[in-house]
Coordinates of C-alpha atoms (C1' of nucleotides) in Angstrom, one line a residue:
Chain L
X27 CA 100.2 127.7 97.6
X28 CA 102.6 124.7 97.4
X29 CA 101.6 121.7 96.4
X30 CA 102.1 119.8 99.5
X31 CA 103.5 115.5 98.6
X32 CA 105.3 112.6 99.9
X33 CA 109.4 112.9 100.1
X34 CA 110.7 111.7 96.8
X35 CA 111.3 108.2 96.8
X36 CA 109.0 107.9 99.7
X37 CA 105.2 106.0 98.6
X38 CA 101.9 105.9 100.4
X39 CA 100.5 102.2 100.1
X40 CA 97.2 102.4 99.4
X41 CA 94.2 100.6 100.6
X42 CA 94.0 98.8 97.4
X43 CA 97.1 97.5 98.0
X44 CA 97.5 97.3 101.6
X45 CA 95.9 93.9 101.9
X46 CA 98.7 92.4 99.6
X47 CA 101.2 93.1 101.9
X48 CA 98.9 92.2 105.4
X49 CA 99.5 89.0 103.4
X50 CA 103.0 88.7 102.6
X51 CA 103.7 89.9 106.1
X52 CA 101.1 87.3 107.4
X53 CA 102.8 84.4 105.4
X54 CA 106.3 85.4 106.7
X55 CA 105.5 85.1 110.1
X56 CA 103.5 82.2 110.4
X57 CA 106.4 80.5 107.9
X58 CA 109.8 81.7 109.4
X59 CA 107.7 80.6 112.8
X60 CA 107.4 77.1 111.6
X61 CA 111.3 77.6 111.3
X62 CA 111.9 78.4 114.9
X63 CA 112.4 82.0 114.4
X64 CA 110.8 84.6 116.7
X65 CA 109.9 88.0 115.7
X66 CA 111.9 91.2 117.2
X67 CA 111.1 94.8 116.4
X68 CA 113.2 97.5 117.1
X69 CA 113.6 101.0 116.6
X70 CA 114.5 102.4 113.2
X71 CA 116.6 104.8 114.0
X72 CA 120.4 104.1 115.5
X73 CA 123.5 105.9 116.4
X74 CA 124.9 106.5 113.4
X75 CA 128.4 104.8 114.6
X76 CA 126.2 101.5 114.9
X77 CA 125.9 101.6 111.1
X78 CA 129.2 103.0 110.4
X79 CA 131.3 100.4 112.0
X80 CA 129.1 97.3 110.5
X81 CA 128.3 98.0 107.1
X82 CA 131.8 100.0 106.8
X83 CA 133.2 103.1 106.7
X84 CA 134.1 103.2 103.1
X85 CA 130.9 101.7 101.6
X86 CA 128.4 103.8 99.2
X87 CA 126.2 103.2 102.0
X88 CA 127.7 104.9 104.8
X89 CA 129.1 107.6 102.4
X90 CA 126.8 108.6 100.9
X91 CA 123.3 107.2 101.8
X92 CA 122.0 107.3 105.2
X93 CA 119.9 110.0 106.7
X94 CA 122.0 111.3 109.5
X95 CA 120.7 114.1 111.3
X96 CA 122.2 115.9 114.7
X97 CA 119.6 115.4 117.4
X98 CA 119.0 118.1 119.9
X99 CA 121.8 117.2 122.8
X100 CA 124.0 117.0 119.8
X101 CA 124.2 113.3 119.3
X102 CA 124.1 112.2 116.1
X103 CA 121.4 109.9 114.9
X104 CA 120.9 107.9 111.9
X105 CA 117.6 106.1 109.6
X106 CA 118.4 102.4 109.3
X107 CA 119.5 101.7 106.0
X108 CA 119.6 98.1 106.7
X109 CA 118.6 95.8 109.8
X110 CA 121.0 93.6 110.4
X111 CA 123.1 96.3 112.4
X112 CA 120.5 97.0 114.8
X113 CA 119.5 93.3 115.4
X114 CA 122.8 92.3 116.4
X115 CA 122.6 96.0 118.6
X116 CA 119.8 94.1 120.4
X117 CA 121.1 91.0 120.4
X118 CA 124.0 92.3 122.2
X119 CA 122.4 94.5 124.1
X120 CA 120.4 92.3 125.9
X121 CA 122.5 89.4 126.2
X122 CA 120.8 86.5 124.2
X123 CA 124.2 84.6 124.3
X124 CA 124.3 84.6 127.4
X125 CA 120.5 82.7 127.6
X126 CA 120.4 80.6 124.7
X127 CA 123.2 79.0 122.0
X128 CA 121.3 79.6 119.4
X129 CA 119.2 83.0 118.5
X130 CA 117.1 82.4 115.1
X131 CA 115.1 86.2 114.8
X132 CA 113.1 88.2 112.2
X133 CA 111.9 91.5 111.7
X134 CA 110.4 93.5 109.6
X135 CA 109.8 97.4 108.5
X136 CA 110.9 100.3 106.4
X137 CA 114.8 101.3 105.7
X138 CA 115.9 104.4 104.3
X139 CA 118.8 105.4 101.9
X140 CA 118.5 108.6 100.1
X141 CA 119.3 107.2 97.1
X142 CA 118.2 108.4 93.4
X143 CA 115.0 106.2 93.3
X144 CA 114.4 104.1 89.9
X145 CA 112.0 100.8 89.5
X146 CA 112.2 98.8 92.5
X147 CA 114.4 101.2 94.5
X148 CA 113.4 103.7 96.8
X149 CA 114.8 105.9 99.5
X150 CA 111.8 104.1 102.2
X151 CA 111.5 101.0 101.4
X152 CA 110.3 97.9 103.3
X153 CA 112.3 94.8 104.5
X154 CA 111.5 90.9 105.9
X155 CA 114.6 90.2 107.8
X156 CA 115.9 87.4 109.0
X157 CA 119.4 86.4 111.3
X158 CA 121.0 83.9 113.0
X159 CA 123.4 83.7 115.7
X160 CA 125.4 81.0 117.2
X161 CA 125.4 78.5 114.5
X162 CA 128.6 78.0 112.5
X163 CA 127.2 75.3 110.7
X164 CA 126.5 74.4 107.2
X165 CA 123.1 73.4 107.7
X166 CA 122.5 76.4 109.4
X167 CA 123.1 78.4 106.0
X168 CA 121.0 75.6 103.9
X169 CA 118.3 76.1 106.2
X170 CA 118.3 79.8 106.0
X171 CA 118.2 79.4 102.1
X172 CA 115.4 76.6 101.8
X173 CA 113.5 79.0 104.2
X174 CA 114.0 81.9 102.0
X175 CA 113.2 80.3 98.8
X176 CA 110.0 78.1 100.6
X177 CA 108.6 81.2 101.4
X178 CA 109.2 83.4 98.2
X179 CA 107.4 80.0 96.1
X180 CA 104.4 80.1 98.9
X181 CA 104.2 83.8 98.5
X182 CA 103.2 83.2 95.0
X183 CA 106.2 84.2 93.3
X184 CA 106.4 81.6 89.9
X185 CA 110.1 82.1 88.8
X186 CA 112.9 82.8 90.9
X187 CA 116.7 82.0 90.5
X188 CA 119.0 81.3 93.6
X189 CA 122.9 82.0 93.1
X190 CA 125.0 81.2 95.7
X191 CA 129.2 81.9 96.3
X192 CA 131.4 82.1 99.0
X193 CA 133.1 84.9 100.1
X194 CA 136.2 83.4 102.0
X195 CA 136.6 84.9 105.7
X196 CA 139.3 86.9 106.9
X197 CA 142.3 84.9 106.5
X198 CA 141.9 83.6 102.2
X199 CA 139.9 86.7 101.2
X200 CA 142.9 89.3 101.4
X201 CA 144.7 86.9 99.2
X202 CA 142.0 86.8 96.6
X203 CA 141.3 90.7 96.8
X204 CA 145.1 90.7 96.3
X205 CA 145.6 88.3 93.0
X206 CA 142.3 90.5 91.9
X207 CA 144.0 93.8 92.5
X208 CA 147.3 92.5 91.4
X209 CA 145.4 90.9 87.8
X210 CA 143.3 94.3 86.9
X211 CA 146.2 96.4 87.1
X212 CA 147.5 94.3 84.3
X213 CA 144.5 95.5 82.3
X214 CA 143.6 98.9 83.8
X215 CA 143.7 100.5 79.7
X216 CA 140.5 98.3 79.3
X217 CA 138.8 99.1 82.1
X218 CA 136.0 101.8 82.2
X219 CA 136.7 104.7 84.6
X220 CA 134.6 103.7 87.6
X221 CA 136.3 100.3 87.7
X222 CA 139.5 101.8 87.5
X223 CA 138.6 104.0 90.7
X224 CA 137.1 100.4 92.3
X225 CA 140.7 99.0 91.9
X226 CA 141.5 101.1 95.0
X227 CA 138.4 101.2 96.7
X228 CA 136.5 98.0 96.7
X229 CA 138.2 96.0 93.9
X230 CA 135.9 93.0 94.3
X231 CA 132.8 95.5 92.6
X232 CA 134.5 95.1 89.2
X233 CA 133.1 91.5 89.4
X234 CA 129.5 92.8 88.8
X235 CA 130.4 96.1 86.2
X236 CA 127.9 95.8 83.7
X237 CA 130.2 97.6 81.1
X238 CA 131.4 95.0 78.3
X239 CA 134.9 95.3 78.0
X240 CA 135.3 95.1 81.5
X241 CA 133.0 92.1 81.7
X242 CA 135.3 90.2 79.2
X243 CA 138.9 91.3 81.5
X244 CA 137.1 90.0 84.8
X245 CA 136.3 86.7 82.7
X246 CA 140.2 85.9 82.8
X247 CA 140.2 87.4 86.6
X248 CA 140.6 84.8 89.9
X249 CA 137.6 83.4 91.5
X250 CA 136.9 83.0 94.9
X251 CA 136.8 79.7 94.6
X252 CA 140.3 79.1 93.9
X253 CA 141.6 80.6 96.9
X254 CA 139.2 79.5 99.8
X255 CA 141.0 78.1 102.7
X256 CA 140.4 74.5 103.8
X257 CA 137.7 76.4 106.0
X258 CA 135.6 78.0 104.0
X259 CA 136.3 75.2 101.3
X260 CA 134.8 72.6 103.2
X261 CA 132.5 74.7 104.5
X262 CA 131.5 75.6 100.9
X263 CA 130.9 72.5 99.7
X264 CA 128.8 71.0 102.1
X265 CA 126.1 73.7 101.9
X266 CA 125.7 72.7 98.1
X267 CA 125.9 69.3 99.1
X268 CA 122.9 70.4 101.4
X269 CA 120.5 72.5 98.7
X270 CA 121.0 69.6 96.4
X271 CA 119.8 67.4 99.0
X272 CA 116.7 69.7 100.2
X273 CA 116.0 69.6 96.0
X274 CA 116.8 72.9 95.9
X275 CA 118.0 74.5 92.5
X276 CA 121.0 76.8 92.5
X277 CA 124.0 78.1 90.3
X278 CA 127.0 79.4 91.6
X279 CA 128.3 82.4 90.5
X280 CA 131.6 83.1 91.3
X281 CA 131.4 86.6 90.4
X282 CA 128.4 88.0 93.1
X283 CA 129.9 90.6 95.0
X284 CA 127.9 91.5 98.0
X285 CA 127.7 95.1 98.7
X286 CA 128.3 95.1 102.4
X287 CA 131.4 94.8 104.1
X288 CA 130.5 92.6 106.7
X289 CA 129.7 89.0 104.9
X290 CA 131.9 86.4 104.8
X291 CA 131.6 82.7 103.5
X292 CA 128.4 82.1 102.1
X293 CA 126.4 84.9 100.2
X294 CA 123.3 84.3 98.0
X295 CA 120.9 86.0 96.2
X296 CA 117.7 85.4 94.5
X297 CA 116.9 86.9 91.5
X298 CA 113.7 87.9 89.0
X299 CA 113.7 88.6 85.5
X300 CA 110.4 90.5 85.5
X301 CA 112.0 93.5 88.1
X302 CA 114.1 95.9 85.4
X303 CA 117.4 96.5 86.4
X304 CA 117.5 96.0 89.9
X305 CA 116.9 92.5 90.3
X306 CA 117.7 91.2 93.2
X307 CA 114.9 90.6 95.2
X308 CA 116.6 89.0 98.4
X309 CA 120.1 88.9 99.3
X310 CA 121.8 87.9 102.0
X311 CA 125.1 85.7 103.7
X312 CA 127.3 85.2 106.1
X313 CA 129.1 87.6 109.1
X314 CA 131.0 85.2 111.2
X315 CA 132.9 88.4 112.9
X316 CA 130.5 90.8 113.2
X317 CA 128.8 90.3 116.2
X318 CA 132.2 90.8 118.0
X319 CA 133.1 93.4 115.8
X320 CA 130.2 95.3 117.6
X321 CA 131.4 94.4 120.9
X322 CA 129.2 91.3 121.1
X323 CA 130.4 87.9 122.1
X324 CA 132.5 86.0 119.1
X325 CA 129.1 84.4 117.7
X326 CA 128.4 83.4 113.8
X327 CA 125.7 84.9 112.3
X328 CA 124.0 84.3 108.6
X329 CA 120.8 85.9 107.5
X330 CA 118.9 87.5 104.2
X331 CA 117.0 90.4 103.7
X332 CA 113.9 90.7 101.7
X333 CA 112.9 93.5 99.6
X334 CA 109.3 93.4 100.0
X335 CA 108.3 96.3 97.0
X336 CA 110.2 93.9 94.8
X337 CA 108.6 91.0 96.4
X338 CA 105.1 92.3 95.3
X339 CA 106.2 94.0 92.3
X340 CA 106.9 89.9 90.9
X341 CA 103.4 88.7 92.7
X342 CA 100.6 87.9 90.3
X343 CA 98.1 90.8 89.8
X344 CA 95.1 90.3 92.1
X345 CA 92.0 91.3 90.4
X346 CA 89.4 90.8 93.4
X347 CA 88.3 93.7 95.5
X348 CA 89.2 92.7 99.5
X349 CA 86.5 94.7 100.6
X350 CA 82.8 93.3 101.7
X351 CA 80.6 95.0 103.7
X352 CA 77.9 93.1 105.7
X353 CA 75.0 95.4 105.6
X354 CA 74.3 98.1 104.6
X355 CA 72.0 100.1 106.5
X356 CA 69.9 102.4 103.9
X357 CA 67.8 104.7 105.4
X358 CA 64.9 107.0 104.7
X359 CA 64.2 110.1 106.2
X360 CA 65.7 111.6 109.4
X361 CA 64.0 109.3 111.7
X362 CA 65.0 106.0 109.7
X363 CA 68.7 107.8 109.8
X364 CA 68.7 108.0 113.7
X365 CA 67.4 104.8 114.2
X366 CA 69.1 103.5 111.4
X367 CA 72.6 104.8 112.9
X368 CA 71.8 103.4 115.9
X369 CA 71.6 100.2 114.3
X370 CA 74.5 99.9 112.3
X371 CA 77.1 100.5 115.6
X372 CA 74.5 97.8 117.2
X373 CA 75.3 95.6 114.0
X374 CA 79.3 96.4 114.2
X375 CA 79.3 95.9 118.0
X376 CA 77.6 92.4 117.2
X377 CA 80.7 91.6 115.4
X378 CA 78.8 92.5 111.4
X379 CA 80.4 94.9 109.6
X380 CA 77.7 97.1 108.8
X381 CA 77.6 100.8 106.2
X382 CA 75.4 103.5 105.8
X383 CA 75.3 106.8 104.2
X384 CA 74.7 109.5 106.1
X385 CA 73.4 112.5 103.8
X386 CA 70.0 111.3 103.9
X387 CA 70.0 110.6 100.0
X388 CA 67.7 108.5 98.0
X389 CA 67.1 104.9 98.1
X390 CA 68.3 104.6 94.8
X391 CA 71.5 106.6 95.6
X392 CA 72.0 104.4 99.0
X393 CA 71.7 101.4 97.0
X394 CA 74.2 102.4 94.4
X395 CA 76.6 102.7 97.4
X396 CA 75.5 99.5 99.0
X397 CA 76.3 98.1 95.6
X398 CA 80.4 99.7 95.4
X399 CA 80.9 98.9 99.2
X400 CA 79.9 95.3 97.9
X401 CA 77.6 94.4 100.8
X402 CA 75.7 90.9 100.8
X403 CA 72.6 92.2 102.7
X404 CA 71.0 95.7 102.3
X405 CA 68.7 97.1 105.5
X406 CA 66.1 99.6 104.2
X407 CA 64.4 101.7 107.0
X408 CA 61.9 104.0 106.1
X409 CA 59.1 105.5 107.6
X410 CA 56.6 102.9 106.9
X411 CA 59.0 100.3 108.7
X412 CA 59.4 102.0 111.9
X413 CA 55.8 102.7 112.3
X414 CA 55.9 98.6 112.2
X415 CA 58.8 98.0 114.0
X416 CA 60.7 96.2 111.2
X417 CA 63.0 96.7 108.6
X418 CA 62.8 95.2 105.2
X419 CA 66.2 93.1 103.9
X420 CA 67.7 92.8 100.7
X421 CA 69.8 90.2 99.2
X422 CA 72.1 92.1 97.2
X423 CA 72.6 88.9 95.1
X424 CA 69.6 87.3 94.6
X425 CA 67.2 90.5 95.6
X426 CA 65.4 88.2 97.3
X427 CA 63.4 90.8 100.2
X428 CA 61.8 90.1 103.2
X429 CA 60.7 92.0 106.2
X430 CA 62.5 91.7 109.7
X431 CA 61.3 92.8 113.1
X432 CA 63.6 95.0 114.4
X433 CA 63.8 93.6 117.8
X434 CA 66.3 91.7 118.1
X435 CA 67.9 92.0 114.6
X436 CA 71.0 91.6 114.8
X437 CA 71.3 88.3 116.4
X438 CA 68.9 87.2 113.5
X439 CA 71.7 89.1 110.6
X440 CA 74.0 87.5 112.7
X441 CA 72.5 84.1 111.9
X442 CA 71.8 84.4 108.4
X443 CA 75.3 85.9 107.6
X444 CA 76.2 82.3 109.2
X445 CA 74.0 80.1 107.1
X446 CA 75.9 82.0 103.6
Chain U
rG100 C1' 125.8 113.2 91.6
rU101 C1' 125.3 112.0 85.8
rG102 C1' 122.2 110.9 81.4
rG103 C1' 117.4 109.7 78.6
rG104 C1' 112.0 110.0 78.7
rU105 C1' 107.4 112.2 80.4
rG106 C1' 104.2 116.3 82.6
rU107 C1' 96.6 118.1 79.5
rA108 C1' 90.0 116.5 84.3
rG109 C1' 90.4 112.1 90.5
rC110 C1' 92.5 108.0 87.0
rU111 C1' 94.2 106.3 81.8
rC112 C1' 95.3 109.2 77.7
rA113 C1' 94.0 111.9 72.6
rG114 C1' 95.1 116.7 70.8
rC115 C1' 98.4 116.8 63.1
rU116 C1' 102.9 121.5 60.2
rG117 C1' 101.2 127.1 66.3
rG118 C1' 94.7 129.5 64.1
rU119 C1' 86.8 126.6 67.7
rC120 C1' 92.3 122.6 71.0
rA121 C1' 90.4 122.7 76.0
rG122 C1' 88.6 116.8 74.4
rA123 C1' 87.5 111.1 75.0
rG124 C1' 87.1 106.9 78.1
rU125 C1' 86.6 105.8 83.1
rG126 C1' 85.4 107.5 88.0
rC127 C1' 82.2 111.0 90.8
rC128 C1' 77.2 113.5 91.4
rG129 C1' 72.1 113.7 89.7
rG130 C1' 68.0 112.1 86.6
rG131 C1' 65.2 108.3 83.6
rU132 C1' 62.1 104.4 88.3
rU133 C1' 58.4 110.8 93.7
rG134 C1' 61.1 103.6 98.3
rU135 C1' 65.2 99.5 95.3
rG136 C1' 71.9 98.6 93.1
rG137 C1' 74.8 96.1 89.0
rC138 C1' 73.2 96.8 82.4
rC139 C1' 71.3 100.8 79.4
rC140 C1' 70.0 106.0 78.3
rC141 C1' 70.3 111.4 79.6
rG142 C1' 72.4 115.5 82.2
rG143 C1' 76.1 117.8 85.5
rA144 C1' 80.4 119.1 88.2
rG145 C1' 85.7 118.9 87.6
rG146 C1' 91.5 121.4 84.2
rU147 C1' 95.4 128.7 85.6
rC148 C1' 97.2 122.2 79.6
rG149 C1' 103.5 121.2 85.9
rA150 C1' 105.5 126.5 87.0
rG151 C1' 108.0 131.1 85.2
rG152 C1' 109.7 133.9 81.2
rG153 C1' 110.2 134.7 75.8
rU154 C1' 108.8 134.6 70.3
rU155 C1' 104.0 135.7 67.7
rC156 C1' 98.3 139.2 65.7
rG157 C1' 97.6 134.4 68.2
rA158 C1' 101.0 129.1 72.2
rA159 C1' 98.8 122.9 75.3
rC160 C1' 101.9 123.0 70.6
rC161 C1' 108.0 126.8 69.1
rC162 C1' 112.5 128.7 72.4
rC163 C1' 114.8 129.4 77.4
rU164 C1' 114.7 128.5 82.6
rU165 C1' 112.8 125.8 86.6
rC166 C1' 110.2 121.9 89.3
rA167 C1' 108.1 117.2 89.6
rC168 C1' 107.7 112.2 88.1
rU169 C1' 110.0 108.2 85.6
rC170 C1' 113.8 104.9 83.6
rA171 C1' 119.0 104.0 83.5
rC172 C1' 124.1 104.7 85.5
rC173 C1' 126.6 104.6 90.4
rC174 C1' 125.0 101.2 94.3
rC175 C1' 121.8 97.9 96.4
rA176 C1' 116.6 94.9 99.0

RNA sequence: GUGGGUGUAGCUCAGCUGGUCAGAGUGCCGGGUUGUGGCCCCGGAGGUCGAGGGUUCGAACCCCUUCACUCACCCCA
């Protein structure tokens, strides 16, 4: 028979790493909290024009990427590839303009893009997402940013880098992308082939090629920040003048391209060395039109995604075990094992977490597993104890023992487990 | 979609130029202590050597096909 597995690209997360990311989700909340944000989930699945008309038409993405699939009245439904379309979704749909100027939101889950999966890329994979509406302000993108880099340091991340650019808006970036186009068609012998098919799709994407020769021609290309308006200039300008003042360190790098088609203005991006060739570990920027776009009110927004496998791929390894058990209730014989299960759903109703193995095996077995579930106290119950009416109680430490009337034992585990 | 690498026990891997090559460590189960864990010692279970075909007297090993995983490109978190 066939071997039965998880869809490529697509990982279980175990229990031994589970508790890793109960933590980095943890830490998210209670920071971007702190920050005024408030938590929204939605669904993760979309009409599938939601996600063509934000992230665009034309973009690998929407191509090429999304799991689409025809639902059973025929409407066609697609997986999230990214969050940010179905925030705003909400955010329009249920009017938070219309309540409050300024909507600071988070959520976070899996996205899909059926993608070719490689180190730190995968076709499910998990995002912390955060957006802002309402708030055209420069602070508003330094705060996003200190946010974002406050809470990768308190994750436990050592070394990050933050790179920041603007992306002009709609009225200087067509000039740019026109010098751009206008400049690698002077040079198109040197380019490699898919830069050459870039010139007429998305011309900015040369800027990142990793191919040398066409690194060295986009060296002598335009930047960005020669052709900002007065706009996105001054705008620009002051949220570096803001990082520097929050002490926050930052290069610019005129040549980061961000893959969607919606950002405008700002765009940043943090980056880790210790990730292989996809690197980025957060990304995100500005979409002053976008929420109109969808049919919302003309609102700002700015906000950053999070890839959280990256994320914990650049954590620290965590050599600890989570896992402690209470008591362990080892019991001898089958009447030590019915009142011995008896007990231990007494014990875990008392608010102990409380074990026990229930094949009726040897003490020395039951201890072994006492030992593995790491349990501070083991319970042995045997015949000799119930004919007393106690149980005998075993510091798995210290193997101090003592004996333990069974009435009312598990306020007196309870106290003891306090006094550790 | 394109290219490289790798598939041997639950896990990590060894296995030379085809001829005791089906192994080690770890984990699991049991015993040494007939009611006491971690260390130590002993024993046991567990693998159609990814799958299919071919070459050969003989294939984990060579050839072909295929699948999976992985890394990289494309692109992105």
């Amino acid at each position: 028979m066939e071997k039965i597995t998880a869809v490529k690209g697509m990982k279980d997360i175990l229990p031994a790493d589970a508790p890793v990311w109960r933590e980095v989700e943890l830490s998210a909340r209670r920071i971007f909290e702190r920050f005024g944000f408030c938590e929204i989930r939605v669904p993760i699945m979309e009409k599938t024009s939601l996600f063509q008309r934000s992230i665009g038409e034309t973009t690998d993405i929407v191509e090429k990427e999304m799991y689409t699939f025809c639902d059973r009245d025929d409407e066609l439904l697609t997986l999230r590839p990214e969050a940010t379309a179905s925030v705003i979704r909400a955010y329009i749909e249920h009017n938070f303009a219309g309540v409050e100027p300024v909507t600071k939101l988070f959520t976070i889950g899996p996205m899909f893009r059926r993608e070719r999966p490689q180190k730190g890329r995968f076709r499910q994979f998990h995002q912390i997402d955060v957006e802002v509406f309402g708030d055209d302000s420069p602070a508003s993108d330094a705060e996003v940013i200190f946010m974002l880099t406050h809470f990768l340091k308190e994750a436990g991340l050592a070394e990050l880098s933050l790179e920041i650019n603007s992306l002009g808006c709609r009225t200087c970036r067509p000039d740019f992308s026109r010098a751009v186009v206008d400049y690698l068609k002077g040079s198109e012998q040197a380019l490699c082939p898919d830069c050459l098919r870039r010139i007429g799709t998305n011309p900015l994407r040369v800027f990142d090629c990793k191919v040398e020769t066409c690194a060295s021609v986009i060296d002598g290309a335009p930047r960005i920040t020669d052709y900002l308006c007065p706009d996105c200039e001054q705008h620009f300008s002051s949220v570096q003048a803001l990082l520097s003042d929050l002490q926050l360190e930052f290069t610019l790098n005129p040549k980061m391209v961000r893959g969607l088609d919606y950002y405008t203005k700002t765009a940043f991006e943090v980056k880790s060395g210790a990730l292989g060739a996809q690197n980025s570990l957060a990304g995100g920027g500005r979409y002053d039109g976008l929420v109109r776009f969808l049919g919302g009110p003309d609102v700002p927004g700015i906000g950053f995604g999070i890839g959280m496998e990256r994320l914990i791929a650049c954590l620290p390894p965590r050599a600890d075990s989570f896992f402690r058990t209470d008591i362990f209730v080892a019991a001898l014989g089958a009447r030590a094992q019915q009142q011995g299960f008896r007990l231990a759903n007494e014990l875990r109703a008392a608010g102990l977490s409380a074990a026990m193995d229930y094949a009726d095996k040897s003490l020395k077995s039951q201890m072994k597993r006492a030992d593995k579930l790491n349990s501070a106290y083991t319970l042995i119950l045997g015949d000799k104890e119930i004919e007393e009416n106690r149980a005998e109680l075993r510091n798995m430490n210290t193997k101090e023992q003592k004996s333990l009337p069974l009435e009312g034992i598990a306020q007196a585990l309870k106290n003891i487990l306090k006094e550790r």
